[in-house]
Amino acid sequence: EARKDLIAELEAKNAEAETLRESTAVVATTLEKNEAIDRILEQLERVVPYNSASVQLLHGDFLEIVGGRGLPDDINQIGVTFKLESAEPAFPVLQGDIPYALYDDVQPSVPAFNEPPHHRIHAWLAVPLKVKGSVIGIIALDGFRVGQFSARHAHLAVTYANQVAITLENARLFSELQAELAERRQVEINLRQRESILEAVTFAAEQFLQTTNWRA
């Protein structure tokens, strides 16, 4: 039995390592934010048994849902913002006070989870998204069963959150680079247009002078 348990544990760790390797490859090759988030959350589901997940970014005192997987089809939650208050279960995570928030059953502690569309959620896990040491948001994982997540699941989710944070930062830098290149291209176009106008004016002036000299 001990040997079987050891083999099962090794197989699980191998699967986790392979999944993490694949998510790292996604980060290295994908610069489109939404696609990368969806693919990493898809791989995370292979090692953390969640029912739905969302990526939420911090904007001042508000959180915005920027990506997700398994969210209710009848409610478009992408782009939804809500005010961050101390009563929010993710508040201590966003403040950097704890490494993650793990609830076996979130409903007795947070009344909002007793109301639609969150009333199906019992187990709840939030891990921070960090860029250069600063918390920029969270990944929230939802489970429909009480006790669906363990501390090991939380540690795995933290690792994947690091990959998502890298993805978001790469996408932001790529977007800024694209905007800078577009601005430079526009400047070059404007310069060419000005040069063309100057050339046309110079040519017209030369023609006028030649005509005036010829008449003189």
Coordinates of C-alpha atoms in Angstrom, one line a residue:
E1 CA 0.0 0.0 0.0
A2 CA 2.9 2.4 0.8
R3 CA 4.4 1.6 -2.5
K4 CA 1.1 2.3 -4.3
D5 CA 0.7 5.6 -2.4
L6 CA 4.3 6.6 -3.4
I7 CA 3.7 5.8 -7.0
A8 CA 0.5 7.8 -7.0
E9 CA 2.2 10.7 -5.4
L10 CA 5.0 10.6 -7.9
E11 CA 2.6 10.4 -10.8
A12 CA 0.7 13.4 -9.4
K13 CA 3.9 15.5 -9.0
N14 CA 4.9 14.5 -12.6
A15 CA 1.6 15.7 -13.9
E16 CA 1.9 19.0 -12.0
A17 CA 5.4 19.5 -13.3
E18 CA 4.4 18.8 -16.9
T19 CA 1.4 21.1 -16.6
L20 CA 3.5 23.9 -15.2
R21 CA 6.0 23.4 -18.0
E22 CA 3.2 23.8 -20.5
S23 CA 2.0 26.9 -18.9
T24 CA 5.5 28.4 -18.9
A25 CA 5.6 27.7 -22.6
V26 CA 2.3 29.6 -23.0
V27 CA 3.8 32.6 -21.2
A28 CA 6.9 32.5 -23.5
T29 CA 5.0 32.3 -26.7
T30 CA 1.6 34.1 -26.3
L31 CA 1.4 37.9 -26.1
E32 CA -2.4 38.1 -26.5
K33 CA -3.7 38.5 -22.9
N34 CA -7.1 36.9 -23.1
E35 CA -5.9 33.8 -25.0
A36 CA -3.0 33.3 -22.6
I37 CA -5.2 33.7 -19.5
D38 CA -7.7 31.2 -20.8
R39 CA -5.0 28.6 -21.7
I40 CA -3.3 28.9 -18.3
L41 CA -6.6 28.5 -16.5
E42 CA -7.4 25.5 -18.6
Q43 CA -4.1 23.9 -17.5
L44 CA -4.6 24.9 -13.9
E45 CA -7.9 23.0 -13.9
R46 CA -5.8 19.8 -14.5
V47 CA -4.2 20.0 -11.1
V48 CA -6.7 22.1 -9.1
P49 CA -10.3 20.8 -9.4
Y50 CA -12.2 24.1 -9.6
N51 CA -15.6 24.6 -11.2
S52 CA -15.0 28.2 -12.3
A53 CA -12.2 30.7 -12.1
S54 CA -11.7 34.4 -12.7
V55 CA -8.8 36.7 -13.1
Q56 CA -9.4 40.1 -11.4
L57 CA -7.2 43.1 -11.6
L58 CA -6.9 45.9 -9.1
H59 CA -7.7 49.5 -10.2
G60 CA -7.5 51.8 -7.3
D61 CA -10.3 50.7 -4.9
F62 CA -12.0 48.5 -7.5
L63 CA -11.5 45.0 -8.8
E64 CA -12.2 44.3 -12.5
I65 CA -12.8 40.8 -13.9
V66 CA -10.6 40.6 -17.0
G67 CA -10.7 36.9 -17.7
G68 CA -12.3 33.7 -16.6
R69 CA -13.2 30.1 -17.2
G70 CA -16.4 28.2 -16.4
L71 CA -18.3 31.4 -15.5
P72 CA -22.1 31.3 -15.9
D73 CA -23.1 31.6 -19.6
D74 CA -26.2 33.7 -18.8
I75 CA -24.1 36.4 -17.1
N76 CA -21.3 38.2 -18.9
Q77 CA -18.9 38.9 -16.0
I78 CA -15.9 40.0 -18.0
G79 CA -15.4 43.7 -17.5
V80 CA -17.5 43.8 -14.3
T81 CA -16.1 45.9 -11.6
F82 CA -16.9 46.0 -7.9
K83 CA -15.6 48.1 -5.0
L84 CA -13.0 46.5 -2.8
E85 CA -13.9 46.7 0.9
S86 CA -12.4 45.2 4.0
A87 CA -15.3 42.7 4.2
E88 CA -14.3 41.2 0.9
P89 CA -12.7 37.7 1.4
A90 CA -9.9 38.7 -1.0
F91 CA -9.0 41.9 0.9
P92 CA -6.2 40.5 3.1
V93 CA -4.7 38.8 0.0
L94 CA -4.7 42.1 -1.9
Q95 CA -3.2 43.9 1.1
G96 CA -0.3 41.3 1.1
D97 CA -1.2 40.2 4.6
I98 CA -1.7 36.5 3.8
P99 CA -0.3 34.3 0.9
Y100 CA -3.7 33.1 -0.1
A101 CA -7.3 32.9 1.1
L102 CA -8.8 29.5 1.4
Y103 CA -12.4 28.8 2.5
D104 CA -13.8 25.3 2.9
D105 CA -17.3 26.9 2.8
V106 CA -17.4 30.6 2.1
Q107 CA -21.1 31.1 2.5
P108 CA -21.3 31.3 6.3
S109 CA -18.6 34.0 6.3
V110 CA -19.6 36.1 3.2
P111 CA -23.3 36.8 2.7
A112 CA -22.9 37.7 -0.9
F113 CA -22.1 34.0 -1.7
N114 CA -25.7 33.1 -0.6
E115 CA -27.2 35.1 -3.5
P116 CA -27.3 34.4 -7.2
P117 CA -25.1 34.0 -9.3
H118 CA -22.7 33.0 -6.5
H119 CA -25.0 30.8 -4.4
R120 CA -23.6 27.5 -5.9
I121 CA -20.1 28.3 -4.6
H122 CA -19.0 26.8 -1.4
A123 CA -15.2 26.2 -1.5
W124 CA -13.4 29.4 -2.5
L125 CA -9.7 30.1 -3.1
A126 CA -8.0 33.4 -3.9
V127 CA -4.3 33.8 -4.7
P128 CA -2.4 37.0 -5.5
L129 CA -1.1 38.2 -8.8
K130 CA 2.2 39.9 -8.3
V131 CA 4.4 41.9 -10.6
K132 CA 7.7 43.1 -9.3
G133 CA 6.6 42.4 -5.8
S134 CA 3.4 44.4 -6.0
V135 CA 0.0 42.8 -5.9
I136 CA -2.0 43.8 -9.0
G137 CA -5.0 41.5 -8.6
I138 CA -6.1 37.9 -7.8
I139 CA -7.1 34.6 -9.3
A140 CA -10.3 33.4 -7.7
L141 CA -11.2 29.7 -7.9
D142 CA -14.7 28.5 -7.1
G143 CA -15.8 25.1 -6.0
F144 CA -19.4 23.8 -5.7
R145 CA -18.5 21.3 -2.9
V146 CA -17.6 22.1 0.7
G147 CA -13.9 21.4 1.3
Q148 CA -13.1 21.1 -2.5
F149 CA -9.7 22.8 -2.2
S150 CA -6.7 21.8 0.0
A151 CA -3.6 23.7 1.1
R152 CA -1.7 21.9 -1.6
H153 CA -4.2 23.2 -4.2
A154 CA -3.5 26.7 -2.9
H155 CA 0.2 26.4 -3.3
L156 CA -0.2 25.1 -6.8
A157 CA -2.5 28.0 -7.6
V158 CA 0.0 30.5 -6.3
T159 CA 2.6 29.0 -8.7
Y160 CA 0.1 29.4 -11.6
A161 CA -0.7 32.9 -10.5
N162 CA 2.9 33.8 -11.0
Q163 CA 2.6 32.6 -14.6
V164 CA -0.6 34.6 -15.2
A165 CA 1.1 37.7 -13.7
I166 CA 4.0 37.3 -16.1
T167 CA 1.6 36.9 -19.0
L168 CA -0.3 40.1 -18.0
E169 CA 3.0 42.0 -17.7
N170 CA 4.3 40.7 -21.1
A171 CA 0.9 41.6 -22.7
R172 CA 1.1 45.1 -21.2
L173 CA 4.6 45.7 -22.4
F174 CA 3.8 44.3 -25.8
S175 CA 0.7 46.6 -26.1
E176 CA 2.8 49.6 -25.0
L177 CA 5.5 48.7 -27.6
Q178 CA 2.8 48.3 -30.3
A179 CA 1.4 51.7 -29.4
E180 CA 4.9 53.3 -29.5
L181 CA 5.6 51.7 -32.9
A182 CA 2.3 52.9 -34.2
E183 CA 3.0 56.4 -33.0
R184 CA 6.4 56.4 -34.6
R185 CA 4.9 55.1 -37.9
Q186 CA 2.4 58.0 -37.8
V187 CA 5.2 60.5 -37.2
E188 CA 7.1 59.1 -40.2
I189 CA 4.0 59.4 -42.3
N190 CA 3.5 63.0 -41.2
L191 CA 7.2 63.8 -42.0
R192 CA 6.9 62.2 -45.5
Q193 CA 3.7 64.2 -46.1
R194 CA 5.4 67.4 -45.1
E195 CA 8.4 66.6 -47.3
S196 CA 6.1 65.9 -50.2
I197 CA 4.4 69.3 -49.6
L198 CA 7.7 71.1 -49.4
E199 CA 9.0 69.4 -52.5
A200 CA 5.8 70.4 -54.4
V201 CA 6.1 74.0 -53.1
T202 CA 9.8 74.2 -54.1
F203 CA 9.1 72.8 -57.5
A204 CA 6.2 75.3 -58.1
A205 CA 8.5 78.1 -56.9
E206 CA 11.3 77.0 -59.3
Q207 CA 8.8 76.8 -62.1
F208 CA 7.5 80.3 -61.4
L209 CA 11.0 81.7 -61.3
Q210 CA 12.0 80.0 -64.5
T211 CA 8.8 81.4 -66.2
T212 CA 9.5 84.9 -64.8
N213 CA 13.1 84.9 -66.0
W214 CA 12.1 83.6 -69.4
R215 CA 9.6 86.4 -69.8
A216 CA 12.2 89.0 -68.6

